[in-house]
Every structure is written in C-alpha cells, then in structure tokens.
Coordinates of C-alpha atoms and ligand atoms in Angstrom, one line a residue:
X1 CA 57.8 73.0 34.5
X2 CA 57.1 74.0 30.3
X3 CA 59.8 72.6 27.8
X4 CA 61.8 75.3 26.1
X5 CA 60.2 74.0 22.7
X6 CA 58.7 75.5 20.1
X7 CA 54.7 74.9 19.5
X8 CA 54.5 74.2 16.0
X9 CA 51.3 73.5 15.1
X10 CA 51.1 69.9 12.8
X11 CA 49.0 70.9 9.4
X12 CA 48.5 69.1 6.1
X13 CA 48.5 72.7 4.6
X14 CA 52.7 72.8 6.3
X15 CA 53.1 68.4 5.0
X16 CA 51.5 70.4 1.2
X17 CA 54.0 72.8 1.0
X18 CA 56.8 70.3 2.3
X19 CA 56.2 67.7 -0.6
X20 CA 56.3 70.3 -3.2
X21 CA 59.5 71.8 -1.9
X22 CA 61.5 68.4 -0.6
X23 CA 60.5 65.9 -3.2
X24 CA 60.6 68.0 -6.2
X25 CA 61.6 64.4 -8.1
X26 CA 58.3 62.2 -6.8
X27 CA 55.3 61.7 -8.9
X28 CA 51.5 61.2 -8.9
X29 CA 50.3 59.1 -11.5
X30 CA 47.4 58.1 -12.8
X31 CA 45.8 54.6 -15.4
X32 CA 43.8 56.0 -17.8
X33 CA 43.7 52.3 -19.3
X34 CA 46.0 52.4 -21.5
X35 CA 48.7 54.9 -20.4
X36 CA 49.3 57.3 -17.8
X37 CA 49.4 60.8 -16.8
X38 CA 51.5 62.4 -14.4
X39 CA 52.2 65.1 -11.9
X40 CA 55.2 65.8 -10.0
X41 CA 54.6 67.1 -5.7
X42 CA 56.1 70.4 -7.1
X43 CA 53.1 70.6 -10.0
X44 CA 50.7 69.3 -7.4
X45 CA 51.3 71.5 -4.9
X46 CA 51.3 74.7 -7.8
X47 CA 47.2 73.1 -8.9
X48 CA 46.0 72.3 -5.2
X49 CA 46.9 76.2 -4.3
X50 CA 45.5 77.2 -7.4
X51 CA 42.1 75.1 -6.0
X52 CA 42.4 76.9 -3.0
X53 CA 41.7 80.0 -4.8
X54 CA 39.0 78.9 -7.0
X55 CA 37.7 77.1 -3.4
X56 CA 37.7 81.1 -1.7
X57 CA 36.1 82.3 -4.2
X58 CA 33.1 79.7 -4.5
X59 CA 32.9 81.3 -0.2
X60 CA 34.6 77.8 0.9
X61 CA 35.5 79.0 4.4
X62 CA 36.6 77.4 7.6
X63 CA 35.5 74.1 8.4
X64 CA 33.3 73.8 5.1
X65 CA 33.0 70.6 4.0
X66 CA 33.9 70.0 0.6
X67 CA 33.3 66.5 -0.6
X68 CA 34.5 64.4 -3.6
X69 CA 32.6 62.1 -5.5
X70 CA 36.0 60.2 -7.2
X71 CA 38.4 57.1 -8.2
X72 CA 41.7 57.1 -7.2
X73 CA 43.1 59.9 -9.2
X74 CA 45.5 62.9 -9.7
X75 CA 43.0 65.3 -8.7
X76 CA 41.8 63.8 -6.3
X77 CA 44.5 64.2 -4.5
X78 CA 44.9 67.3 -5.4
X79 CA 41.2 68.3 -3.4
X80 CA 43.2 66.0 -0.2
X81 CA 45.7 68.6 -0.7
X82 CA 43.9 71.9 -1.3
X83 CA 40.6 71.8 0.9
X84 CA 42.2 70.1 4.3
X85 CA 45.1 72.7 3.9
X86 CA 42.9 75.9 3.5
X87 CA 41.1 75.0 6.8
X88 CA 37.7 73.8 5.1
X89 CA 36.8 69.8 5.7
X90 CA 37.8 67.2 3.6
X91 CA 34.8 64.5 2.4
X92 CA 35.8 61.8 0.1
X93 CA 32.5 60.2 -0.3
X94 CA 31.7 56.2 -0.9
X95 CA 30.7 56.1 -4.2
X96 CA 29.4 52.4 -4.8
X97 CA 27.2 53.0 -1.9
X98 CA 23.7 53.1 -2.4
X99 CA 22.1 56.0 -3.2
X100 CA 19.9 56.7 0.1
X101 CA 23.2 56.1 1.9
X102 CA 24.9 58.8 -0.5
X103 CA 22.1 60.9 0.3
X104 CA 22.0 60.5 4.1
X105 CA 25.4 60.7 4.7
X106 CA 26.2 64.3 2.1
X107 CA 23.2 65.6 4.4
X108 CA 24.6 64.1 7.7
X109 CA 27.9 66.0 6.8
X110 CA 26.4 69.0 5.7
X111 CA 28.2 68.6 2.5
X112 CA 28.5 72.5 0.4
X113 CA 30.7 71.4 -2.5
X114 CA 31.1 67.9 -4.5
X115 CA 33.8 67.3 -6.9
X116 CA 33.0 64.8 -9.3
X117 CA 34.6 62.7 -11.6
X118 CA 33.5 63.4 -15.8
X119 CA 33.1 59.1 -15.7
X120 CA 31.0 59.2 -12.1
X121 CA 28.4 62.4 -13.5
X122 CA 25.8 59.5 -14.6
X123 CA 25.4 58.0 -10.7
X124 CA 26.3 61.3 -9.1
X125 CA 23.1 63.1 -10.6
X126 CA 21.1 60.7 -9.7
X127 CA 21.4 62.0 -5.7
X128 CA 22.7 65.1 -6.2
X129 CA 18.9 67.1 -6.3
X130 CA 18.6 65.1 -2.3
X131 CA 21.6 66.7 -1.3
X132 CA 20.5 69.6 0.9
X133 CA 23.4 71.4 1.7
X134 CA 25.3 70.8 -1.7
X135 CA 25.7 74.9 -3.4
X136 CA 28.7 73.7 -5.6
X137 CA 29.9 70.9 -7.8
X138 CA 32.6 71.0 -9.9
X139 CA 32.9 68.1 -12.4
X140 CA 37.2 66.8 -13.2
X141 CA 37.5 66.0 -16.8
X142 CA 33.9 65.4 -18.4
X143 CA 30.9 67.4 -19.5
X144 CA 29.8 70.1 -17.3
X145 CA 25.9 69.7 -18.8
X146 CA 25.7 66.3 -18.6
X147 CA 24.7 67.6 -15.1
X148 CA 21.0 68.2 -14.7
X149 CA 21.3 70.4 -11.8
X150 CA 18.6 71.9 -10.0
X151 CA 18.9 75.9 -10.0
X152 CA 20.8 75.8 -6.0
X153 CA 23.2 74.0 -7.4
X154 CA 25.9 75.9 -9.3
X155 CA 28.3 73.9 -11.6
X156 CA 32.0 74.2 -12.9
X157 CA 34.5 72.7 -14.4
X158 CA 37.5 72.3 -13.0
X159 CA 40.1 72.8 -15.2
X160 CA 38.0 75.9 -16.3
X161 CA 38.3 77.1 -12.6
X162 CA 41.1 76.2 -10.9
X163 CA 42.5 78.4 -14.5
X164 CA 44.5 81.9 -13.8
X165 CA 43.8 81.1 -10.0
X166 CA 47.5 82.0 -8.9
X167 CA 49.9 78.9 -7.8
X168 CA 50.6 79.8 -4.2
X169 CA 48.0 80.4 -1.5
X170 CA 48.0 81.6 2.1
X171 CA 47.5 78.5 3.5
X172 CA 45.8 80.4 7.1
X173 CA 48.1 78.8 10.5
X174 CA 45.3 76.3 12.1
X175 CA 44.7 74.6 15.7
X176 CA 46.2 71.2 14.8
X177 CA 43.3 70.4 16.4
X178 CA 41.0 71.4 14.3
X179 CA 39.1 69.3 11.7
X180 CA 41.1 68.0 8.5
X181 CA 38.9 65.6 7.2
X182 CA 35.7 63.3 7.4
X183 CA 35.0 59.6 6.5
X184 CA 31.9 57.9 7.2
X185 CA 32.4 53.8 8.0
X186 CA 31.7 51.2 5.2
X187 CA 28.7 49.9 7.2
X188 CA 29.4 46.1 6.9
X189 CA 27.5 45.6 9.9
X190 CA 25.5 48.5 10.5
X191 CA 24.6 52.8 9.4
X192 CA 27.4 54.3 8.1
X193 CA 29.0 56.9 10.8
X194 CA 30.8 60.1 10.3
X195 CA 34.6 60.1 12.0
X196 CA 36.3 63.5 11.9
X197 CA 40.0 63.7 11.5
X198 CA 42.5 67.1 13.0
X199 CA 45.4 68.4 10.7
X200 CA 47.7 66.3 14.7
X201 CA 45.8 63.0 13.9
X202 CA 46.0 63.2 10.1
X203 CA 50.3 63.8 10.9
X204 CA 50.6 61.4 13.4
X205 CA 49.5 59.2 11.3
X206 CA 51.0 59.9 7.8
X207 CA 54.3 59.6 9.9
X208 CA 54.1 56.6 11.9
X209 CA 53.2 54.6 8.4
X210 CA 56.2 56.2 6.3
X211 CA 58.0 53.7 9.3
X212 CA 60.0 50.6 8.9
X213 CA 56.9 49.2 12.6
X214 CA 54.4 50.3 9.6
X215 CA 54.7 50.5 5.6
X216 CA 58.7 51.7 5.4
X217 CA 58.0 54.2 2.7
X218 CA 60.8 56.5 1.4
X219 CA 61.1 58.3 -2.0
X220 CA 62.6 55.7 -3.5
X221 CA 58.9 53.7 -3.9
X222 CA 56.2 53.8 -6.4
X223 CA 53.2 52.6 -4.0
X224 CA 49.5 51.5 -6.1
X225 CA 46.4 53.0 -4.2
X226 CA 44.7 50.5 -5.0
X227 CA 42.5 50.9 -2.0
X228 CA 40.1 53.9 -2.2
X229 CA 41.0 57.0 -1.3
X230 CA 36.6 57.4 0.3
X231 CA 38.0 53.8 2.0
X232 CA 39.4 55.2 5.2
X233 CA 41.7 57.6 3.4
X234 CA 43.2 55.1 1.3
X235 CA 45.0 54.3 4.8
X236 CA 47.2 57.2 4.8
X237 CA 48.5 57.0 2.0
X238 CA 48.3 60.1 0.2
X239 CA 49.5 62.1 3.4
X240 CA 52.2 58.9 4.3
X241 CA 53.5 59.8 0.7
X242 CA 53.8 63.9 1.6
X243 CA 56.1 62.7 4.5
X244 CA 57.9 60.2 2.7
X245 CA 58.4 61.6 -0.6
X246 CA 56.9 57.9 -2.1
X247 CA 54.9 58.2 -5.7
X248 CA 51.9 57.9 -6.1
X249 CA 50.3 55.4 -8.4
X250 CA 46.6 55.6 -8.9
X251 CA 43.9 53.0 -10.5
X252 CA 41.2 55.6 -11.6
X253 CA 38.1 53.2 -11.9
X254 CA 40.2 50.7 -13.7
X255 CA 40.8 48.5 -10.1
X256 CA 39.8 44.9 -12.0
X257 CA 42.3 42.6 -12.0
X258 CA 43.6 42.3 -16.0
X259 CA 43.4 46.4 -15.8
X260 CA 45.3 46.8 -12.6
X261 CA 47.9 44.1 -13.7
X262 CA 48.5 45.9 -17.1
X263 CA 49.0 49.0 -14.6
X264 CA 51.4 47.5 -12.4
X265 CA 53.2 46.1 -15.6
X266 CA 53.3 49.6 -17.1
X267 CA 54.1 51.6 -13.6
X268 CA 56.1 48.8 -11.7
X269 CA 54.4 49.4 -8.1
X270 CA 57.1 49.1 -4.6
X271 CA 54.2 48.1 -3.5
X272 CA 50.3 48.3 -3.1
X273 CA 47.6 48.0 -1.1
X274 CA 43.9 46.6 -1.2
X275 CA 41.3 44.7 0.9
X276 CA 42.5 40.8 0.5
X277 CA 39.2 40.3 -2.3
X278 CA 41.5 42.5 -4.6
X279 CA 44.3 40.3 -4.3
X280 CA 42.3 37.5 -4.7
X281 CA 41.2 38.2 -7.6
X282 CA 44.5 39.3 -8.6
X283 CA 46.0 36.1 -7.8
X284 CA 43.4 34.6 -9.8
X285 CA 43.9 36.3 -12.9
X286 CA 47.7 35.6 -12.9
X287 CA 47.2 32.3 -13.1
X288 CA 45.7 32.1 -16.5
X289 CA 48.0 35.2 -17.2
X290 CA 51.8 35.2 -15.6
X291 CA 53.5 38.4 -15.3
X292 CA 56.7 39.8 -13.4
X293 CA 56.3 41.1 -10.6
X294 CA 59.8 41.7 -9.0
X295 CA 59.7 45.4 -9.1
X296 CA 56.5 44.7 -5.6
X297 CA 58.9 44.4 -2.6
X298 CA 55.4 44.7 -0.4
X299 CA 52.0 44.4 -0.8
X300 CA 49.5 45.4 2.9
X301 CA 46.8 43.8 3.4
X302 CA 43.9 44.6 5.4
X303 CA 40.6 45.9 5.2
X304 CA 39.7 42.0 6.0
X305 CA 41.3 39.0 7.9
X306 CA 44.0 37.9 5.5
X307 CA 43.7 34.3 4.2
X308 CA 47.2 32.7 5.3
X309 CA 46.7 30.9 1.6
X310 CA 46.8 34.2 0.2
X311 CA 49.9 35.3 2.0
X312 CA 51.3 32.2 0.7
X313 CA 50.5 31.9 -2.3
X314 CA 51.4 35.6 -3.2
X315 CA 55.1 34.9 -1.7
X316 CA 55.3 31.2 -3.0
X317 CA 54.5 31.7 -6.7
X318 CA 55.6 35.5 -7.2
X319 CA 57.9 36.4 -4.5
X320 CA 56.0 38.8 -2.8
X321 CA 55.6 39.5 0.8
X322 CA 52.7 40.5 2.2
X323 CA 51.9 42.9 5.0
X324 CA 48.7 42.2 6.8
X325 CA 47.5 45.1 9.1
X326 CA 44.4 46.0 10.9
X327 CA 42.2 49.1 11.3
X328 CA 39.3 50.9 11.2
X329 CA 37.7 53.8 9.9
X330 CA 37.7 55.0 13.6
X331 CA 41.5 54.5 13.9
X332 CA 43.1 56.3 10.8
X333 CA 43.5 53.1 9.5
X334 CA 46.6 51.7 11.0
X335 CA 45.6 50.3 14.7
X336 CA 48.1 47.1 14.2
X337 CA 50.8 45.8 12.0
X338 CA 52.2 42.4 11.6
X339 CA 55.5 42.6 11.5
X340 CA 57.4 39.6 13.4
X341 CA 59.3 39.9 16.0
X342 CA 63.2 39.9 14.6
X343 CA 64.4 37.0 16.3
X344 CA 62.1 34.3 14.2
X345 CA 62.9 32.2 11.7
X346 CA 60.4 32.6 8.6
X347 CA 58.2 29.3 10.3
X348 CA 58.8 31.1 14.1
X349 CA 57.8 34.5 11.8
X350 CA 54.8 32.7 9.8
X351 CA 51.8 32.9 13.4
X352 CA 52.7 36.1 13.9
X353 CA 52.0 37.3 10.1
X354 CA 49.2 36.1 9.6
X355 CA 48.2 37.9 13.2
X356 CA 46.7 41.1 13.0
X357 CA 49.9 42.6 14.6
X358 CA 51.8 44.5 16.8
X359 CA 49.9 47.0 18.4
X360 CA 51.8 51.2 17.6
X361 CA 53.4 53.4 20.6
X362 CA 50.2 55.5 20.3
X363 CA 47.5 53.0 19.7
X364 CA 46.8 51.4 23.7
X365 CA 44.5 48.8 23.9
X366 CA 42.7 46.4 26.0
X367 CA 40.4 43.7 26.5
X368 CA 37.3 43.4 28.0
X369 CA 34.7 40.9 28.5
X370 CA 31.6 42.1 30.6
X371 CA 33.5 45.0 32.3
X372 CA 36.7 42.9 33.0
X373 CA 40.1 43.7 31.9
X374 CA 41.6 40.5 30.4
X375 CA 44.5 39.4 30.3
X376 CA 46.8 39.9 27.2
X377 CA 48.0 35.7 27.7
X378 CA 47.1 35.0 24.0
X379 CA 44.3 32.6 25.3
X380 CA 41.9 35.3 26.8
X381 CA 38.9 36.1 24.6
X382 CA 37.3 39.6 24.5
X383 CA 36.5 42.7 22.8
X384 CA 39.5 45.0 21.3
X385 CA 39.9 48.4 22.7
X386 CA 41.9 51.3 21.9
X387 CA 43.0 54.4 22.4
X388 CA 45.0 56.9 21.1
X389 CA 46.1 60.2 19.2
X390 CA 44.7 58.9 15.8
X391 CA 41.7 57.2 17.4
X392 CA 38.7 59.0 17.5
X393 CA 36.5 59.9 20.5
X394 CA 32.3 60.5 19.5
X395 CA 31.1 60.6 15.7
X396 CA 29.9 63.4 14.2
X397 CA 26.5 64.7 14.8
X398 CA 25.5 67.7 13.2
X399 CA 23.8 69.0 16.2
X400 CA 26.6 68.6 18.0
X401 CA 25.7 65.8 20.5
X402 CA 27.3 62.5 21.4
X403 CA 26.8 59.9 18.5
X404 CA 26.8 56.6 19.2
X405 CA 28.5 56.8 22.7
X406 CA 27.7 53.3 23.9
X407 CA 30.8 52.7 21.8
X408 CA 32.7 54.3 23.6
X409 CA 34.0 52.9 27.2
X410 CA 35.1 55.2 29.4
X411 CA 37.1 57.3 27.1
X412 CA 38.1 54.2 24.7
X413 CA 37.1 52.5 21.4
X414 CA 35.0 49.7 21.5
X415 CA 36.0 48.2 18.5
X416 CA 33.2 45.8 17.8
X417 CA 36.2 42.9 17.4
X418 CA 36.5 40.2 19.2
X419 CA 40.6 38.4 19.8
X420 CA 43.2 37.6 21.9
X421 CA 46.7 39.5 22.7
X422 CA 49.9 37.4 23.2
X423 CA 51.8 38.1 25.6
X424 CA 54.4 39.8 23.2
X425 CA 51.7 42.3 22.6
X426 CA 50.1 40.4 19.5
X427 CA 46.4 40.7 18.1
X428 CA 44.7 37.6 16.8
X429 CA 41.2 38.7 16.2
X430 CA 38.9 35.9 16.1
X431 CA 36.1 37.7 14.5
X432 CA 34.2 41.1 14.7
X433 CA 31.6 40.4 17.2
X434 CA 28.6 40.6 15.2
X435 CA 30.2 37.4 12.9
X436 CA 31.1 35.8 15.3
X437 CA 29.0 32.6 15.8
X438 CA 27.4 31.5 18.9
X439 CA 26.3 27.8 18.9
X440 CA 25.2 25.5 22.1
X441 CA 26.4 28.8 23.9
X442 CA 30.4 27.8 22.3
X443 CA 31.5 30.8 20.1
X444 CA 32.6 30.0 16.4
X445 CA 35.5 31.8 14.7
X446 CA 33.5 32.3 10.8
X447 CA 36.9 33.9 10.2
X448 CA 38.7 31.0 11.2
X449 CA 36.8 28.1 9.3
X450 CA 36.9 30.0 6.1
X451 CA 40.3 30.5 6.1
X452 CA 40.0 26.3 6.9
X453 CA 37.9 26.4 3.8
X454 CA 40.7 28.0 1.7
X455 CA 43.3 26.2 2.0
X456 CA 41.5 23.5 -0.3
X457 CA 42.9 23.7 -3.8
X458 CA 39.5 23.6 -5.6
X459 CA 38.2 27.0 -3.4
X460 CA 38.6 30.5 -5.0
X461 CA 36.4 32.0 -1.5
X462 CA 34.2 30.9 0.8
X463 CA 32.3 33.2 3.8
X464 CA 31.0 31.8 6.5
X465 CA 27.9 33.0 8.1
X466 CA 25.6 32.5 11.6
X467 CA 22.3 31.0 10.7
X468 CA 19.9 30.6 12.9
X469 CA 19.6 26.3 14.2
X470 CA 16.8 25.2 16.4
X471 CA 18.9 23.1 18.3
X472 CA 22.2 25.1 18.2
X473 CA 20.2 28.7 18.3
X474 CA 23.0 29.4 15.9
X475 CA 25.0 26.9 13.0
X476 CA 27.3 28.2 10.1
X477 CA 26.2 28.1 7.2
X478 CA 29.5 28.4 4.4
X479 CA 29.1 30.4 0.9
X480 CA 31.6 28.3 -1.5
X481 CA 33.2 29.7 -5.0
X482 CA 35.1 27.0 -6.5
X483 CA 37.9 28.0 -9.1
X484 CA 37.1 27.3 -12.9
X485 CA 36.8 23.8 -13.6
X486 CA 37.2 22.4 -10.3
X487 CA 34.8 19.7 -8.9
X488 CA 35.2 19.5 -5.2
X489 CA 31.9 18.6 -3.6
X490 CA 30.4 19.1 0.3
X491 CA 32.0 15.7 1.4
X492 CA 35.2 16.4 -0.1
X493 CA 35.1 20.2 1.8
X494 CA 34.6 19.3 4.9
X495 CA 37.1 16.6 4.7
X496 CA 39.3 19.4 4.3
X497 CA 38.5 21.4 6.6
X498 CA 38.2 18.8 9.7
X499 CA 41.4 18.7 9.4
X500 CA 41.7 22.6 10.9
X501 CA 38.3 22.7 13.3
X502 CA 37.0 20.7 16.2
X503 CA 34.4 18.3 15.0
X504 CA 31.4 20.0 16.4
X505 CA 32.0 23.0 14.8
X506 CA 32.1 21.7 11.4
X507 CA 29.1 23.5 9.8
X508 CA 26.2 21.4 8.3
X509 CA 24.5 23.8 5.5
X510 CA 26.7 24.5 1.8
X511 CA 26.2 26.7 -0.8
X512 CA 27.7 27.2 -4.3
X513 CA 27.8 30.5 -4.7
X514 CA 28.9 32.5 -8.4
X515 CA 30.4 35.0 -6.0
X516 CA 30.5 36.2 -2.8
X517 CA 28.6 39.1 -2.6
X518 CA 30.6 42.3 -1.9
X519 CA 30.6 45.7 0.6
X520 CA 31.2 48.9 -1.0
X521 CA 34.7 48.5 -0.4
X522 CA 35.2 44.6 -0.6
X523 CA 34.7 42.9 2.8
X524 CA 32.9 39.8 2.6
X525 CA 29.2 41.1 2.8
X526 CA 27.5 38.7 5.7
X527 CA 24.6 41.1 6.2
X528 CA 23.2 39.9 2.6
X529 CA 24.3 36.3 2.7
X530 CA 22.0 36.1 5.8
X531 CA 19.2 37.8 4.4
X532 CA 19.3 35.6 1.0
X533 CA 19.5 32.5 3.4
X534 CA 16.3 33.7 5.1
X535 CA 14.7 34.8 2.2
X536 CA 15.1 30.6 0.6
X537 CA 17.7 32.7 -1.9
X538 CA 20.4 30.3 -1.4
X539 CA 20.5 26.9 -2.5
X540 CA 21.6 24.8 1.1
X541 CA 23.4 21.4 0.8
X542 CA 22.7 19.3 3.8
X543 CA 25.9 17.1 4.5
X544 CA 25.3 14.6 7.1
Ligands
ADP601 P1 32.8 48.6 8.2 O1 33.2 48.6 10.3 O2 31.7 49.0 8.0 O3 33.4 47.4 7.4 P2 35.9 49.9 8.4 O4 35.8 49.5 6.6 O5 35.8 50.9 9.2 O6 33.9 49.5 8.4 O7 36.2 48.5 8.8 C1 36.6 48.1 10.4 C2 36.5 46.7 10.6 O8 37.1 45.8 9.4 C3 37.2 46.4 12.0 O9 36.7 47.1 12.9 C4 37.3 44.6 11.6 O10 36.4 44.2 11.5 C5 37.3 44.9 10.1 N1 39.2 44.6 9.8 C6 39.8 45.3 8.9 N2 41.1 44.8 9.0 C7 41.4 43.3 9.2 C8 41.6 42.7 10.2 N3 43.5 42.9 9.2 N4 41.7 41.6 10.2 C9 40.4 41.5 10.9 N5 39.3 41.8 10.6 C10 39.5 43.1 9.8

C-alpha cells in the first residue's frame, strides 16, 4: 500500500532558500588575518542567486562541473550554495595536491568552470594549461590579469561577474537522486578516487550532522570549519549550518596554530572541526601562549584516530570537550561518532569516547574476514564494511563504467579499515589495512603504538609505519618528534611504551625527525615515511 505522504524531493536548492528565509540572524564570517568580514545567510542566499544567474549566462547547465580552488571563506560558501541548487555539480579541488594529481582529477571530473581564490592564482596558473575541459576561470578577490590563461579559457572577476545579476534565481526542481557535488579521496594510501554525492545523500547527511547524536548544532552555535571544504565537503558543515542555522567561521588561508587562535579569540567559536594534527599544533601553541577557550563547548576530531593524550590535554588544561568521529570521503564524512552511553560515568565513558564511535541509524555495518561476516563481540577483528543512503555505491567514472569495483562487496563498501565492534555497537579501529604491520604472522596496530609513544610527556608527535625485516617479514619503525627542549632517548621511550603494549610488539627501529610528513589534508603520510626509510633518508637508531 502506498503512503499518503507528499513526495517532495530533498534538494540543496530548497535548503539554501530555507537558510536565507529562516536563519536571518546567522552569518558566515571569514578571517582576513587581522579582522573579519561577514555576511548574513539572507545576503549569502542573494549572492548565491546572483552567481547562479551569472554561471547560467556562461552556459553552465545541468550536471556541468563547477570546480573550486579555494580556502574556506564566504565566497566558497556562495559557490557551494549556488552550484548544486542550479542543478550543476560542485567539485571542490584539493589545493594541496601535487600538480599532476590536480590535473588528473580536474580532467577526470571534466571540470568546466573553476572558481579560484586570488591568493591561489599563482599556484593555479601552473596547472590550468593542462586542464583540458576548463573553459572559464572566475577569480575571487584577486587580479584577473595575473592568470596567463590559454586562449580557450575566459577569465572573469567574481564580483564583476555577479554584479547586476538578480538577487533571486528560479532554481529548478531536481530529482533528489541526481548529482549535486563530487569529491575525490585524499589519496592517503592510493590514487584519489571520485565520489559523486546526490542531493538526497547530502541532505540526509546534513540533517544527521545537526542532531545530538552527532554535532548538536543549533542557531546558537558559531562553528569554526578548519577542515577544508575540499576534504569531504568540510565534513558537511556548510549544509548542516543551513539546516540548523549555526553560523560558520571560515579561517581562509590562516591555518597555522597562531593565526587560528587569533581568529578564535576574535570570533569566539562554540564548536570547531579539524583533523588531529591541527589540534596537536594548537595545543602546543597554547602551552606557550595561553588563551581563554571557554567559548568552545566542543571540538570535533576525525580523519585519523584521535590520540587519547590529545583529548585529555584539551579537556584537563582548557576545559574543551573533544568529540571523536570516523568517516571517509565515501561515507559523505560521518560514519560513526563517539558519544558515550548515557549510563556511563566520566571514567566509564572514556573507552567509548576514544573509540571511533557508534554508527548512525542510516549506516549499516559489518565486519568481514576472508568472506565471512564476523560477530560484533568486541574481540573479532575484521575489515569494516558499510552501506546506507549516504555511502557511495561506486566510484565516479567519466565513461560510466564502474571504477574500483573491488572496493565493493555485494552492495557494501569495503572501507579498508580494520577493527572490532563491541556488543553495544561501538567501533574501535585497529588500523588501515594498508598500515597494519604484519610481524611473523601476527598483526600490530600502528595506531596503538603511536598512542603509546605519544602519551610520553616529551613527545609532540609520533608516527609508526611498517618496514621490511628479514626475520619477521615486517616490523614497526617509529618516527618521533620531540617537544622543544625535550631530551627523551630511545631507551626512555621504549620503556614508556612497554607499559602499554606486548613485549614482542616493541619497536626496535626509531628515528627522530623535525616533523612527521603530512598528507594534503593533514594526516600522517606513512607512504612517504616508508619511501624515506627505503631510500635510507632516515637516521634510524636500533634499540637492543
Ligand atoms: P584517504 O583514505 O585518502 O585518507 P579520506 O580522507 O576519505 O581519504 O579518509 C578516510 C579514512 O581516514 C578512513 O578510511 C580511515 O582510515 C581514516 N579515518 C577517518 N577518521 C578516522 C578516525 N576517527 N580514526 C581512525 N581513522 C580514521
């Protein structure tokens, strides 16, 4: 029997209109390095309409890809709003990728228009000539003449382009299953792969992000989006802000701990989201330059495992609660969130809070090993597979052929993450399948060892990666960054680590580095560490 309910498609155009009409006091604010510039959501909606009008005049039609090459800022949010609403497809390019990767991705996605921040024009100029499908470049707050574009590409100034366009736009009614945006994985362990989100998937996901089971967003929040808009749509914060009315704080290019903290002092966010390495840097800066953070009710950390020592320091030293979440480009970001059970005391809550968390109702999950589905008993270790309305069912292919089909198992997405699920539903990841260390047939979790080393007071950061070993096939090697002035040696660090791991897991190889190499989105880059080790570029100390 059919229901009697109306069949209104979920669309980002509807969401944008709603934000402009219902959240009139909410704002998006960008940091300029010393001051802020803000617009209200009604102003944003009006400018998005102008942009939609201008892009239509440039010939942008249904499903044409409009890319961005931008920091998180007001104008980026305007593009985020206008492009899906008008029926085109938003594609935020990762500005930190190597030129070859950027060119590959833009050509693969067949980007037609690219909106570029003035501050990034120089970088973009190097890749533009190789982007085969780009016909228009729109420069935001910058010099259009600085871009020496090939004759096939027209260059426009953003403000000139939208000036004079009407502040309303007749957004089309769209099939909710049609493409709204696309994003490529950050390529931590392999080549970037494209995921195409639908209006429905983004809408449902944004609604969930606002709930108390996730980020608890409301119009009383000012949310600092440190996570870039090219990294899984800034974990959906822009659209979640439109649902909830939370104001958005955009750091633009000022992402180092000092400038970020200056922005926080000026704009007093109530919540913030970023990968662990950002928070590690912020914490270290706070040690030297203390600052009141009482305005922050919560920081959301995900993208890689949160070191428990980081979480504790934020809470004990600054009274800021850390919320740990797990997700992937393929899961629209949010796959699990670590809110503890209601019955748990602070002490009882801790193991739940440092886990990767509980799955939302729309993320079905299972653990698989060798084709067998494993029990969720907190013991069995297997690869996590997920499915649901905001999980991708395939990777984008310009020819329509299914790409990366070995990443899918009978309708489930194989995450490449290995972990356990407790009887009460909490996910604890041991590692990425590609990072787990196989030593003499036994598995060692690189993340567990990292957390153990990082709990030493002299350690600022530690990354553990597998290296070949004649006797055991593979053994862990630890790259350590010591805090300024700290003197701990290998013996001290090993003794400390021995308290939290089995003796046979204790690494023999240690290297002290000035900085752990990071990926384009700030994760530990273990691919590079393994290459440096193989090339003999790391000075390795062998423990007895
Ligand atoms: P990439 O796989 O290239 O890094 P993504 O940015 O989509 O691209 O990253 C998704 C992956 O990041 C996950 O599969 C997982 O390995 C890791 N990840 C994300 N959040 C967490 C977390 N909270 N704990 C551990 N790993 C995480």
